[in-house]
Coordinates of C-alpha atoms in Angstrom, one line a residue:
M1056 CA 10.9 -30.3 -79.4
V1057 CA 8.3 -28.1 -77.6
N1058 CA 8.4 -24.6 -77.4
V1059 CA 10.7 -23.8 -75.1
A1060 CA 9.4 -20.2 -74.2
L1061 CA 5.9 -21.6 -73.7
F1062 CA 7.2 -24.4 -71.6
T1063 CA 9.6 -22.1 -69.3
G1064 CA 6.6 -19.5 -68.7
L1065 CA 4.0 -22.2 -67.8
L1066 CA 6.7 -24.1 -65.3
G1067 CA 7.6 -20.4 -63.9
A1068 CA 4.2 -20.0 -63.0
F1069 CA 3.6 -23.7 -61.6
I1070 CA 6.8 -23.6 -59.5
A1071 CA 5.4 -19.9 -58.3
L1072 CA 2.2 -21.8 -57.3
T1073 CA 3.9 -24.6 -55.7
L1074 CA 5.9 -22.3 -53.6
F1075 CA 3.0 -20.1 -52.4
L1076 CA 1.6 -23.2 -51.3
G1077 CA 4.5 -23.8 -49.2
W1078 CA 4.4 -20.4 -47.7
Y1079 CA 0.9 -21.0 -47.2
G1080 CA 1.7 -24.4 -45.2
H1081 CA 4.5 -22.5 -43.4
K1082 CA 2.2 -19.8 -42.0
H1083 CA 0.1 -22.4 -40.4
T1084 CA 2.9 -24.4 -39.5
K1085 CA 3.4 -23.3 -35.7
N1086 CA 4.8 -26.7 -33.9
K1087 CA 6.1 -30.0 -34.9
D1088 CA 2.1 -31.4 -34.8
N1089 CA 1.3 -29.0 -37.6
F1090 CA 4.5 -29.8 -39.5
L1091 CA 4.1 -33.5 -39.3
L1092 CA 0.5 -34.1 -39.3
G1093 CA -1.7 -30.6 -39.7
R1094 CA -5.0 -32.4 -38.7
N1095 CA -7.0 -29.2 -38.6
K1096 CA -6.2 -28.4 -42.3
S1097 CA -7.5 -31.7 -43.7
N1098 CA -10.8 -32.4 -45.6
P1099 CA -12.3 -35.0 -47.8
I1100 CA -11.4 -33.5 -51.1
L1101 CA -7.9 -32.7 -50.0
I1102 CA -7.4 -36.2 -48.3
G1103 CA -8.9 -38.2 -51.2
L1104 CA -6.7 -36.3 -53.9
A1105 CA -3.8 -36.2 -51.5
Y1106 CA -3.9 -40.1 -51.2
G1107 CA -4.2 -40.7 -54.7
A1108 CA -1.2 -38.4 -55.7
T1109 CA 0.8 -39.9 -53.1
F1110 CA 0.1 -43.4 -53.8
L1111 CA 0.0 -42.7 -58.1
S1112 CA 3.2 -41.1 -59.1
T1113 CA 5.4 -41.2 -62.3
S1114 CA 6.0 -44.8 -61.0
A1115 CA 2.5 -45.5 -61.9
I1116 CA 2.4 -43.6 -65.1
V1117 CA 6.0 -43.7 -66.6
G1118 CA 7.1 -47.2 -64.8
F1119 CA 4.0 -49.1 -64.8
G1120 CA 2.5 -47.7 -68.3
G1121 CA 6.0 -48.8 -69.6
V1122 CA 5.8 -52.3 -68.1
A1123 CA 2.0 -52.5 -69.7
S1124 CA 3.8 -52.2 -72.9
L1125 CA 5.0 -55.6 -72.3
Y1126 CA 2.3 -57.5 -70.6
G1127 CA -0.4 -55.9 -72.1
M1128 CA -4.1 -55.5 -71.1
S1129 CA -3.1 -57.8 -68.3
M1130 CA -2.0 -54.8 -66.4
V1131 CA -5.7 -54.1 -65.9
W1132 CA -5.6 -56.6 -62.7
L1133 CA -3.3 -54.2 -61.3
V1134 CA -5.6 -51.3 -61.9
F1135 CA -8.7 -53.6 -59.7
L1136 CA -5.9 -54.4 -57.2
N1137 CA -4.7 -50.8 -56.8
L1138 CA -8.6 -49.8 -56.3
F1139 CA -9.8 -52.6 -54.2
V1140 CA -6.7 -53.2 -52.1
G1141 CA -4.6 -50.0 -52.1
L1142 CA -7.9 -47.9 -51.7
I1143 CA -11.0 -49.8 -50.7
I1144 CA -9.5 -51.9 -48.3
A1145 CA -6.9 -49.6 -47.3
F1146 CA -9.7 -46.9 -46.1
I1147 CA -12.5 -49.1 -44.9
I1148 CA -10.3 -51.9 -43.1
F1149 CA -7.2 -49.9 -41.8
G1150 CA -8.1 -46.1 -42.2
K1151 CA -10.9 -45.8 -39.7
R1152 CA -9.3 -48.0 -37.3
T1153 CA -6.1 -46.2 -37.8
R1154 CA -7.9 -42.8 -37.3
R1155 CA -9.7 -43.7 -34.3
L1156 CA -6.7 -45.4 -32.2
N1157 CA -4.6 -42.6 -33.1
V1158 CA -7.0 -39.9 -31.6
K1159 CA -6.0 -41.8 -28.1
L1160 CA -2.3 -42.5 -29.1
G1161 CA -1.3 -39.0 -30.4
A1162 CA 1.0 -40.2 -32.8
L1163 CA 2.7 -38.1 -35.6
T1164 CA 4.2 -40.7 -37.8
F1165 CA 3.5 -44.2 -38.9
A1166 CA 6.4 -45.5 -36.7
D1167 CA 5.2 -43.3 -33.9
F1168 CA 1.6 -45.0 -34.3
L1169 CA 3.1 -48.3 -34.2
G1170 CA 5.6 -47.5 -31.2
K1171 CA 2.8 -46.2 -28.8
R1172 CA 0.6 -48.9 -29.9
F1173 CA 2.7 -51.6 -28.9
R1174 CA 4.3 -49.1 -26.3
S1175 CA 7.7 -50.1 -27.8
P1176 CA 10.4 -47.9 -28.6
F1177 CA 12.3 -51.0 -30.6
I1178 CA 9.3 -51.2 -33.0
R1179 CA 9.1 -47.4 -33.4
V1180 CA 13.0 -47.3 -34.4
M1181 CA 12.7 -50.5 -36.5
T1182 CA 9.9 -49.0 -38.5
A1183 CA 11.6 -45.8 -38.9
I1184 CA 14.9 -47.7 -40.0
I1185 CA 12.9 -49.6 -42.6
V1186 CA 11.5 -46.3 -44.1
I1187 CA 15.0 -44.5 -44.2
V1188 CA 16.7 -47.6 -45.5
G1189 CA 14.2 -48.6 -48.1
M1190 CA 11.9 -45.4 -49.1
P1191 CA 15.0 -43.3 -50.8
I1192 CA 14.7 -46.2 -53.5
Y1193 CA 11.2 -45.9 -54.0
C1194 CA 11.7 -41.9 -54.1
A1195 CA 14.4 -42.1 -56.7
A1196 CA 12.5 -44.2 -58.9
V1197 CA 9.6 -41.5 -58.9
M1198 CA 12.3 -38.7 -59.8
T1199 CA 13.9 -40.7 -62.2
G1200 CA 10.3 -41.3 -63.7
G1201 CA 10.0 -37.4 -63.8
V1202 CA 13.1 -36.8 -65.3
S1203 CA 13.2 -38.9 -67.9
F1204 CA 9.8 -37.6 -69.2
L1205 CA 11.3 -34.4 -69.4
D1206 CA 14.5 -35.7 -70.7
T1207 CA 12.5 -37.1 -73.9
M1208 CA 10.5 -34.1 -74.4
G1209 CA 13.5 -32.4 -75.9
I1210 CA 13.1 -29.1 -73.6
G1211 CA 16.7 -28.1 -74.1
V1212 CA 17.6 -28.3 -70.5
D1213 CA 20.3 -30.8 -69.1
R1214 CA 19.4 -33.8 -67.2
N1215 CA 21.3 -32.8 -64.3
M1216 CA 19.9 -29.3 -64.0
I1217 CA 16.4 -31.0 -64.0
I1218 CA 17.4 -33.2 -61.2
L1219 CA 18.9 -30.2 -59.3
V1220 CA 15.6 -28.0 -59.6
L1221 CA 13.2 -30.4 -59.0
A1222 CA 15.1 -31.3 -55.8
V1223 CA 15.4 -27.9 -54.8
V1224 CA 11.5 -26.9 -55.2
I1225 CA 10.5 -29.8 -53.3
L1226 CA 12.8 -29.3 -50.6
L1227 CA 11.8 -25.7 -50.1
Y1228 CA 8.2 -26.4 -49.7
V1229 CA 8.3 -29.5 -47.6
V1230 CA 10.8 -28.1 -45.3
Y1231 CA 9.2 -24.8 -45.3
G1232 CA 5.7 -25.7 -45.0
G1233 CA 5.5 -29.1 -43.7
I1234 CA 2.4 -31.5 -44.1
I1235 CA 0.1 -28.9 -44.8
A1236 CA 2.2 -27.5 -47.9
V1237 CA 2.5 -31.2 -48.9
M1238 CA -1.2 -31.8 -49.1
Y1239 CA -2.4 -28.9 -50.8
N1240 CA 0.3 -29.2 -53.1
D1241 CA -1.0 -32.7 -53.7
A1242 CA -4.3 -31.8 -54.5
L1243 CA -3.5 -29.3 -56.9
Q1244 CA -1.0 -31.5 -58.7
A1245 CA -3.8 -34.2 -58.6
A1246 CA -6.1 -32.0 -60.8
L1247 CA -3.3 -31.4 -63.3
M1248 CA -2.8 -35.4 -63.3
F1249 CA -6.5 -36.3 -63.7
A1250 CA -7.0 -34.0 -66.6
G1251 CA -3.7 -35.0 -68.4
M1252 CA -4.4 -38.8 -68.3
F1253 CA -8.3 -38.5 -69.3
V1254 CA -7.0 -36.3 -72.3
I1255 CA -4.4 -38.9 -73.4
L1256 CA -7.0 -41.8 -73.0
L1257 CA -9.3 -40.1 -75.3
V1258 CA -6.8 -39.0 -78.1
T1259 CA -5.3 -42.5 -78.1
Y1260 CA -8.4 -44.3 -78.9
F1261 CA -9.4 -41.3 -81.2
V1262 CA -6.2 -41.6 -83.2
L1263 CA -6.2 -45.2 -83.3
S1264 CA -9.7 -45.6 -84.4
A1265 CA -8.9 -43.9 -87.9
D1266 CA -7.1 -47.2 -88.9
H1267 CA -8.7 -49.8 -86.6
G1268 CA -12.5 -48.7 -85.9
G1269 CA -13.7 -48.3 -82.6
I1270 CA -12.6 -49.7 -79.1
T1271 CA -13.3 -53.4 -80.3
G1272 CA -11.8 -52.9 -83.5
I1273 CA -8.7 -51.3 -81.7
H1274 CA -8.4 -54.4 -79.1
S1275 CA -8.7 -57.0 -81.9
A1276 CA -5.8 -55.5 -83.8
L1277 CA -3.8 -55.5 -80.9
T1278 CA -4.6 -59.4 -80.1
D1279 CA -3.6 -60.1 -83.8
L1280 CA -0.3 -57.8 -83.7
W1281 CA 1.3 -60.3 -81.3
A1282 CA 1.9 -63.0 -84.1
T1283 CA 3.7 -60.7 -86.2
N1284 CA 5.6 -58.4 -83.4
G1285 CA 4.9 -60.0 -79.9
H1286 CA 8.2 -62.3 -80.1
Q1287 CA 10.1 -59.2 -80.3
A1288 CA 8.7 -57.7 -77.3
S1289 CA 11.5 -58.6 -75.0
T1290 CA 14.2 -61.1 -74.4
S1291 CA 14.2 -60.9 -70.7
P1292 CA 13.5 -64.2 -68.8
T1293 CA 10.8 -62.5 -67.0
M1294 CA 8.8 -62.3 -70.0
Q1295 CA 9.2 -66.1 -71.1
G1296 CA 5.8 -67.4 -71.2
T1297 CA 3.9 -64.2 -72.5
Q1298 CA 0.8 -65.1 -75.1
G1299 CA -0.2 -61.8 -76.3
W1300 CA -1.0 -58.2 -75.5
T1301 CA -4.5 -59.0 -74.5
I1302 CA -4.1 -62.4 -73.1
F1303 CA -2.8 -63.2 -69.3
P1304 CA 0.7 -64.9 -69.4
D1305 CA 0.9 -68.7 -68.8
I1306 CA 0.7 -68.9 -65.1
G1307 CA 3.1 -71.3 -64.6
S1308 CA 6.0 -69.7 -66.8
N1309 CA 8.8 -67.1 -65.7
A1310 CA 6.6 -64.2 -66.8
G1311 CA 3.4 -65.5 -65.3
I1312 CA 5.1 -66.1 -62.0
Y1313 CA 7.1 -62.8 -62.1
F1314 CA 4.0 -61.2 -63.4
V1315 CA 1.5 -62.4 -60.6
S1316 CA 4.0 -62.1 -57.6
T1317 CA 5.8 -58.9 -58.2
I1318 CA 3.9 -56.9 -60.6
L1319 CA 0.3 -57.8 -59.2
M1320 CA 0.9 -59.0 -55.4
G1321 CA 3.9 -57.0 -54.6
V1322 CA 2.4 -53.8 -55.8
G1323 CA -1.2 -54.6 -55.1
I1324 CA -0.8 -55.9 -51.2
G1325 CA 2.5 -53.9 -50.7
A1326 CA -0.1 -50.6 -51.0
L1327 CA -1.4 -51.5 -47.3
A1328 CA 1.8 -50.9 -45.2
Q1329 CA 2.9 -47.7 -46.8
P1330 CA 3.9 -45.2 -43.9
Q1331 CA 3.2 -42.2 -46.2
L1332 CA -0.3 -43.5 -46.9
A1333 CA -1.2 -44.3 -43.3
A1334 CA -0.2 -41.0 -42.4
R1335 CA -3.2 -39.5 -44.3
F1336 CA -5.7 -41.4 -42.3
M1337 CA -4.1 -39.8 -39.3
T1338 CA -4.9 -36.5 -40.7
A1339 CA -8.6 -37.0 -41.0
K1340 CA -10.8 -35.0 -38.3
D1341 CA -13.6 -37.9 -38.4
T1342 CA -14.3 -41.1 -40.0
K1343 CA -17.2 -39.0 -42.1
T1344 CA -14.2 -37.2 -43.6
L1345 CA -12.5 -40.5 -44.5
N1346 CA -15.8 -42.0 -46.2
R1347 CA -16.1 -38.9 -48.2
S1348 CA -12.5 -39.1 -49.5
L1349 CA -12.8 -42.5 -50.3
A1350 CA -15.1 -41.7 -53.2
I1351 CA -12.8 -38.8 -54.3
G1352 CA -9.8 -41.0 -54.2
G1353 CA -11.3 -43.8 -56.1
I1354 CA -12.6 -41.7 -59.1
F1355 CA -9.1 -40.0 -59.3
M1356 CA -7.3 -43.6 -59.2
L1357 CA -9.4 -45.1 -61.9
V1358 CA -8.4 -42.6 -64.2
I1359 CA -4.9 -42.4 -63.6
V1360 CA -4.1 -46.3 -63.6
G1361 CA -6.7 -47.1 -66.0
A1362 CA -5.8 -44.5 -68.4
A1363 CA -1.8 -45.5 -68.0
Y1364 CA -1.9 -49.1 -68.3
T1365 CA -4.6 -49.0 -71.0
V1366 CA -2.5 -46.6 -73.2
G1367 CA 0.7 -48.4 -72.3
A1368 CA -0.5 -51.6 -73.8
L1369 CA -2.1 -49.5 -76.9
T1370 CA 1.4 -48.0 -77.5
N1371 CA 2.3 -51.5 -79.3
L1372 CA -0.6 -50.6 -81.9
Y1373 CA 0.6 -47.0 -82.4
F1374 CA 4.3 -47.7 -82.8
V1375 CA 3.8 -50.6 -85.2
G1376 CA 1.8 -48.3 -87.4
E1377 CA 3.9 -45.3 -87.2
M1378 CA 7.8 -47.0 -87.0
G1379 CA 7.0 -50.7 -87.8
K1380 CA 8.5 -51.2 -84.2
N1381 CA 6.5 -52.5 -81.2
A1382 CA 6.8 -50.2 -78.1
L1383 CA 9.9 -51.5 -76.3
Q1384 CA 12.0 -51.5 -79.7
A1385 CA 10.7 -48.0 -80.7
A1386 CA 11.8 -46.5 -77.1
G1387 CA 14.9 -48.4 -76.4
A1388 CA 13.8 -49.0 -72.5
V1389 CA 10.8 -49.9 -70.7
D1390 CA 10.9 -46.5 -68.8
R1391 CA 11.1 -44.4 -72.0
V1392 CA 7.8 -45.9 -73.6
I1393 CA 5.1 -43.5 -72.4
P1394 CA 7.6 -40.3 -72.9
L1395 CA 8.0 -41.2 -76.4
F1396 CA 4.3 -42.1 -76.9
V1397 CA 3.1 -38.6 -75.8
N1398 CA 5.9 -36.7 -77.5
T1399 CA 5.2 -38.6 -81.0
I1400 CA 1.4 -38.8 -81.1
F1401 CA 0.9 -35.0 -80.1
G1402 CA 3.7 -34.1 -82.2
D1403 CA 2.0 -33.8 -85.4
M1404 CA -1.0 -31.8 -84.1
G1405 CA 0.3 -28.4 -84.2
I1406 CA 0.0 -25.6 -81.7
M1407 CA -2.9 -27.4 -80.0
G1408 CA -0.8 -30.5 -79.7
E1409 CA 2.5 -28.8 -78.6
L1410 CA 0.3 -27.1 -75.9
F1411 CA -1.0 -30.4 -74.4
I1412 CA 2.4 -31.9 -74.7
I1413 CA 3.5 -29.0 -72.2
L1414 CA 0.4 -29.5 -70.0
F1415 CA 0.9 -33.2 -70.1
T1416 CA 4.5 -32.9 -69.1
L1417 CA 3.6 -30.7 -66.1
G1418 CA 1.1 -33.1 -65.3
I1419 CA 3.8 -35.7 -65.0
L1420 CA 6.0 -33.3 -63.0
C1421 CA 2.9 -33.1 -60.5
A1422 CA 2.9 -36.9 -60.4
A1423 CA 6.5 -36.9 -59.5
I1424 CA 6.4 -33.8 -57.1
S1425 CA 3.3 -35.2 -55.2
T1426 CA 4.8 -38.3 -54.4
I1427 CA 8.3 -37.4 -53.6
S1428 CA 7.2 -34.6 -51.5
A1429 CA 5.3 -37.1 -49.2
L1430 CA 7.9 -39.5 -49.0
L1431 CA 10.4 -37.1 -48.4
H1432 CA 8.4 -35.7 -45.6
T1433 CA 7.7 -39.2 -44.0
M1434 CA 11.6 -39.9 -44.5
G1435 CA 12.5 -36.7 -42.6
A1436 CA 9.8 -37.4 -40.1
A1437 CA 11.3 -40.9 -39.4
A1438 CA 14.9 -39.7 -39.0
G1439 CA 13.9 -36.4 -37.0
H1440 CA 10.8 -37.3 -35.0
D1441 CA 11.1 -40.9 -34.5
L1442 CA 14.9 -41.8 -34.3
W1443 CA 16.2 -38.3 -32.8
S1444 CA 13.1 -38.0 -30.2
E1445 CA 13.9 -41.5 -29.1
V1446 CA 17.3 -40.4 -28.4
E1447 CA 16.3 -37.2 -26.6
R1448 CA 13.7 -39.5 -24.8
K1449 CA 16.4 -41.5 -23.1
K1450 CA 18.3 -38.4 -22.3
A1451 CA 15.2 -37.1 -20.7
K1452 CA 14.3 -40.4 -18.8
A1453 CA 18.3 -40.3 -17.4
A1454 CA 18.1 -36.8 -16.0
A1455 CA 17.0 -36.2 -12.7
K1456 CA 13.3 -35.6 -11.9
A1457 CA 13.5 -31.9 -11.5
E1458 CA 15.4 -31.7 -14.5
A1459 CA 13.1 -34.0 -16.5
K1460 CA 10.2 -31.5 -17.7
A1461 CA 12.7 -29.0 -18.9
A1462 CA 14.6 -31.6 -20.9
R1463 CA 11.4 -33.0 -22.3
E1464 CA 10.6 -29.3 -23.4
E1465 CA 13.9 -28.8 -25.0
S1466 CA 13.5 -32.0 -27.0
R1467 CA 10.0 -30.7 -28.4
K1468 CA 11.7 -27.5 -29.3
S1469 CA 14.7 -29.3 -31.3
T1470 CA 12.9 -32.2 -33.0
L1471 CA 11.4 -29.9 -35.3
K1472 CA 14.7 -28.3 -36.3
V1473 CA 16.2 -31.6 -36.5
T1474 CA 13.4 -33.4 -38.7
R1475 CA 13.9 -30.4 -41.3
I1476 CA 17.4 -30.9 -41.5
A1477 CA 17.0 -34.8 -41.9
T1478 CA 14.6 -33.6 -44.6
V1479 CA 17.5 -32.2 -46.5
I1480 CA 19.6 -35.0 -45.9
M1481 CA 17.5 -37.4 -47.1
M1482 CA 16.7 -35.4 -50.5
I1483 CA 20.6 -35.4 -50.9
V1484 CA 20.5 -39.4 -50.8
V1485 CA 17.7 -39.3 -53.3
V1486 CA 19.4 -37.6 -55.6
I1487 CA 22.4 -39.5 -55.5
L1488 CA 20.4 -42.7 -56.2
T1489 CA 18.6 -40.9 -58.9
Y1490 CA 22.0 -40.4 -60.8
A1491 CA 22.8 -44.0 -60.0
F1492 CA 19.8 -45.1 -61.8
Y1493 CA 20.8 -43.1 -64.5
Y1494 CA 24.6 -43.7 -65.0
V1495 CA 25.5 -47.1 -63.5
P1496 CA 25.2 -49.7 -66.4
G1497 CA 22.0 -51.9 -66.4
F1498 CA 19.8 -49.6 -64.2
A1499 CA 18.6 -47.6 -67.1
Q1500 CA 17.6 -50.5 -69.5
S1501 CA 16.2 -52.8 -66.8
G1502 CA 12.7 -50.7 -65.9
I1503 CA 14.3 -49.6 -62.8
I1504 CA 11.2 -47.4 -61.9
A1505 CA 8.9 -50.3 -61.7
K1506 CA 11.4 -52.8 -60.1
A1507 CA 12.3 -50.0 -57.3
T1508 CA 8.3 -49.4 -56.5
A1509 CA 7.7 -53.2 -56.1
I1510 CA 11.0 -53.5 -54.0
F1511 CA 10.0 -50.8 -51.4
M1512 CA 6.4 -52.1 -51.2
G1513 CA 7.2 -55.9 -51.0
L1514 CA 9.5 -54.9 -48.1
T1515 CA 7.1 -52.9 -46.1
A1516 CA 4.5 -55.5 -46.8
A1517 CA 6.6 -58.3 -45.6
A1518 CA 8.0 -56.3 -42.5
L1519 CA 5.4 -54.2 -41.2
L1520 CA 1.7 -55.3 -42.6
P1521 CA 1.1 -58.0 -39.9
T1522 CA 2.2 -55.9 -37.1
Y1523 CA 0.2 -53.1 -38.5
T1524 CA -3.0 -55.4 -38.8
H1525 CA -2.1 -56.8 -35.4
A1526 CA -2.2 -53.1 -34.2
V1527 CA -5.4 -51.9 -35.3
Y1528 CA -7.6 -55.2 -34.6
T1529 CA -6.2 -56.4 -31.5
K1530 CA -7.5 -55.1 -28.0
K1531 CA -4.2 -56.7 -26.2
P1532 CA -1.3 -55.5 -28.4
N1533 CA 1.8 -58.1 -28.3
A1534 CA 4.9 -56.5 -28.7
L1535 CA 7.1 -59.2 -28.7
A1536 CA 5.0 -60.9 -31.6
A1537 CA 5.4 -57.6 -33.5
K1538 CA 9.0 -57.4 -32.9
L1539 CA 9.5 -61.0 -34.0
S1540 CA 7.4 -60.5 -37.1
I1541 CA 9.2 -57.2 -38.2
L1542 CA 12.7 -59.1 -37.8
V1543 CA 11.5 -62.1 -39.7
G1544 CA 9.9 -60.5 -42.4
S1545 CA 12.7 -57.7 -42.9
I1546 CA 15.5 -60.5 -42.9
S1547 CA 13.7 -63.3 -45.0
W1548 CA 12.7 -60.5 -47.4
L1549 CA 16.2 -59.2 -47.8
F1550 CA 17.9 -62.8 -47.9
W1551 CA 15.5 -63.9 -51.0
A1552 CA 15.7 -60.3 -52.5
L1553 CA 19.3 -60.3 -52.8
F1554 CA 20.1 -64.3 -53.2
I1555 CA 17.0 -65.8 -54.8
N1556 CA 15.0 -63.3 -56.6
Y1557 CA 16.3 -62.7 -60.5
S1558 CA 14.7 -59.5 -61.0
T1559 CA 16.3 -57.8 -57.9
A1560 CA 19.8 -59.6 -58.0
S1561 CA 20.5 -59.1 -61.7
T1562 CA 19.8 -55.4 -61.5
I1563 CA 22.0 -54.8 -58.2
K1564 CA 24.5 -57.7 -59.3
T1565 CA 24.5 -60.0 -56.4
P1566 CA 25.0 -63.8 -56.8
L1567 CA 21.9 -66.0 -57.6
L1568 CA 21.9 -69.4 -55.0
L1569 CA 19.7 -71.2 -57.4
D1570 CA 19.8 -72.1 -61.0
M1571 CA 17.8 -69.9 -63.6
S1572 CA 16.0 -73.3 -64.5
N1573 CA 14.3 -72.9 -60.9
P1574 CA 11.1 -71.1 -61.3
L1575 CA 11.5 -69.9 -57.5
V1576 CA 14.1 -67.3 -58.8
F1577 CA 11.1 -65.7 -60.3
V1578 CA 8.9 -65.5 -57.2
D1579 CA 8.8 -61.8 -55.6
P1580 CA 10.3 -62.0 -52.0
M1581 CA 7.3 -60.6 -50.3
I1582 CA 5.3 -64.0 -51.3
V1583 CA 7.9 -66.0 -49.0
A1584 CA 8.4 -63.1 -46.3
L1585 CA 5.1 -62.1 -45.5
P1586 CA 3.7 -65.7 -44.9
L1587 CA 7.2 -66.1 -42.6
S1588 CA 6.3 -62.9 -41.1
V1589 CA 2.6 -63.7 -40.1
I1590 CA 3.8 -67.3 -38.8
A1591 CA 6.6 -65.8 -36.5
M1592 CA 3.6 -63.5 -35.0
I1593 CA 1.0 -66.4 -34.7
I1594 CA 3.9 -68.5 -33.0
V1595 CA 4.4 -66.0 -30.3
L1596 CA 0.9 -65.0 -29.9
F1597 CA -0.1 -68.9 -29.4
L1598 CA 3.1 -69.2 -27.1
R1599 CA 2.8 -66.0 -25.1
P1600 CA -0.2 -64.2 -25.2
A1601 CA 0.1 -60.6 -24.3
N1602 CA 0.2 -59.5 -20.8
K1603 CA 0.4 -56.4 -18.6
D1604 CA 4.3 -56.8 -18.9
D1605 CA 4.4 -57.1 -22.3
A1606 CA 5.4 -53.4 -23.1
D1607 CA 8.7 -52.3 -22.9
A1608 CA 8.3 -48.6 -22.2
E1609 CA 5.7 -46.2 -20.3
P1610 CA 2.2 -45.7 -21.2
V1611 CA 1.4 -42.6 -23.8
K1612 CA 1.8 -39.7 -21.2
Q1613 CA -1.4 -37.1 -20.9
D1614 CA 0.7 -34.3 -22.5
D1615 CA 1.6 -36.3 -25.5
K1616 CA -1.9 -37.0 -26.7
Q1617 CA -4.0 -34.9 -29.2
A1618 CA -7.4 -33.7 -28.2
E1619 CA -10.4 -35.7 -29.6
P1620 CA -11.8 -33.8 -32.4
K1621 CA -15.4 -32.2 -31.7
T1622 CA -16.7 -33.9 -34.8
A1623 CA -15.9 -37.2 -33.7
K1624 CA -18.7 -37.0 -31.6
T1625 CA -21.1 -37.6 -34.5
E1626 CA -19.2 -40.6 -35.5
A1627 CA -21.3 -43.7 -35.6

């Protein structure tokens, strides 16, 4: 039980600073361009920290930290994928080209970028629909992680109140301040996250070293612990084939197939097609800014995921020593392992331990808020800017030429208002899903945070990654190939998730078409849907190369473009 008065005071100061940055964002938001992209307010530190804070949330710390208590140090492979694929490849292979192309296109969202690149309203609308349908699941998972942590800390506040306060605070600064407020808050929150995770990693090794010696002794003890406590780790079919907390699962077993296809590949590859992350590239003033932000984001992400996954595995050693139970037995659910560990390990350290619990709790709140705000901004923009503006564009196109200019001007004025309203609606959807994750039987005990994250990342990779890659690397975008790729990827992913994949089907209670003895039920939907999406694109590219009639919309008009930043002249 933490000191409620101290926690309330520090929380009040944090909320006040958060709302101040919301006001700062509002002050510098003059139009929809500022609200959606805010290019002129970005810098390397801001982009690097905002990218990292948006990418890594309570989903990584609480959700996948808890998963690490099951699969152990094998989660270090996800650290590698988060850094190499989610950061280095994302920035170097996709980020620079996305920024350069967008200078010419003048897009304000990821869906807008793809739509303008292929001159296709259909692609823009389909991308926006994928965001609106899939992203609330991920967003609710992040909120669940934050609420779960606060709930475990024993602050004496009702869970329902926590959900509502989080929702209101985030809504205020996102709706009020737009992307500028989101990115500045991300940077602030990233600093607190970094400090908290760095300290908990050091304290974990320090506490365990008292009984097990140095780092080598601690890891050896974790290896030996499996013989006595490993068989009790979990009875889930996805755990059958695990061999130890320091040994990779048997690659051909249920655990090996699930771990590689869902935890490693689903999340590792899925990061490349995240709309909220791609939007960060579009905020950069020039390529030099992206290069500098890469190093900052790398250091931040290494500490956050490295600490979370390592500590998650080591919680087994700690809880067996303190309670005679492994982490899952002690916590009762995967998503409660990290909250319980922090509360327990610092609970006996007096006032300093209590102060750290409070500061770490604020860090977890930061992890939740930073990602939720970015996701909420992306969802609101998809509904308001991408879908609504397409409706308005058709109205303006249908109007007489004399009225067309006035219609377009009216559309621009209404888009920002509609985007803000859509943002509020999307938050209501997220809150409803968060309640479902807590109260619908089966969700709370299923490790829903990590599952929901993998679901959204897998969906976006299957549906959008081939199209995104084609968009940034081809000189002749083929709209038909992109359309078919998106449709094949989306439909095949959905079918496999609902009726073949055990992890998803067992959570949402849809019937499996295959017997549990078939190893295909443990294969992540993305592993099947992404290749099908790529094949569909290749077939169209081979049979019908792009031509001047391929686009189904007018070219980008001059008044829709953003001016080339002056700093871009210095680019190599």
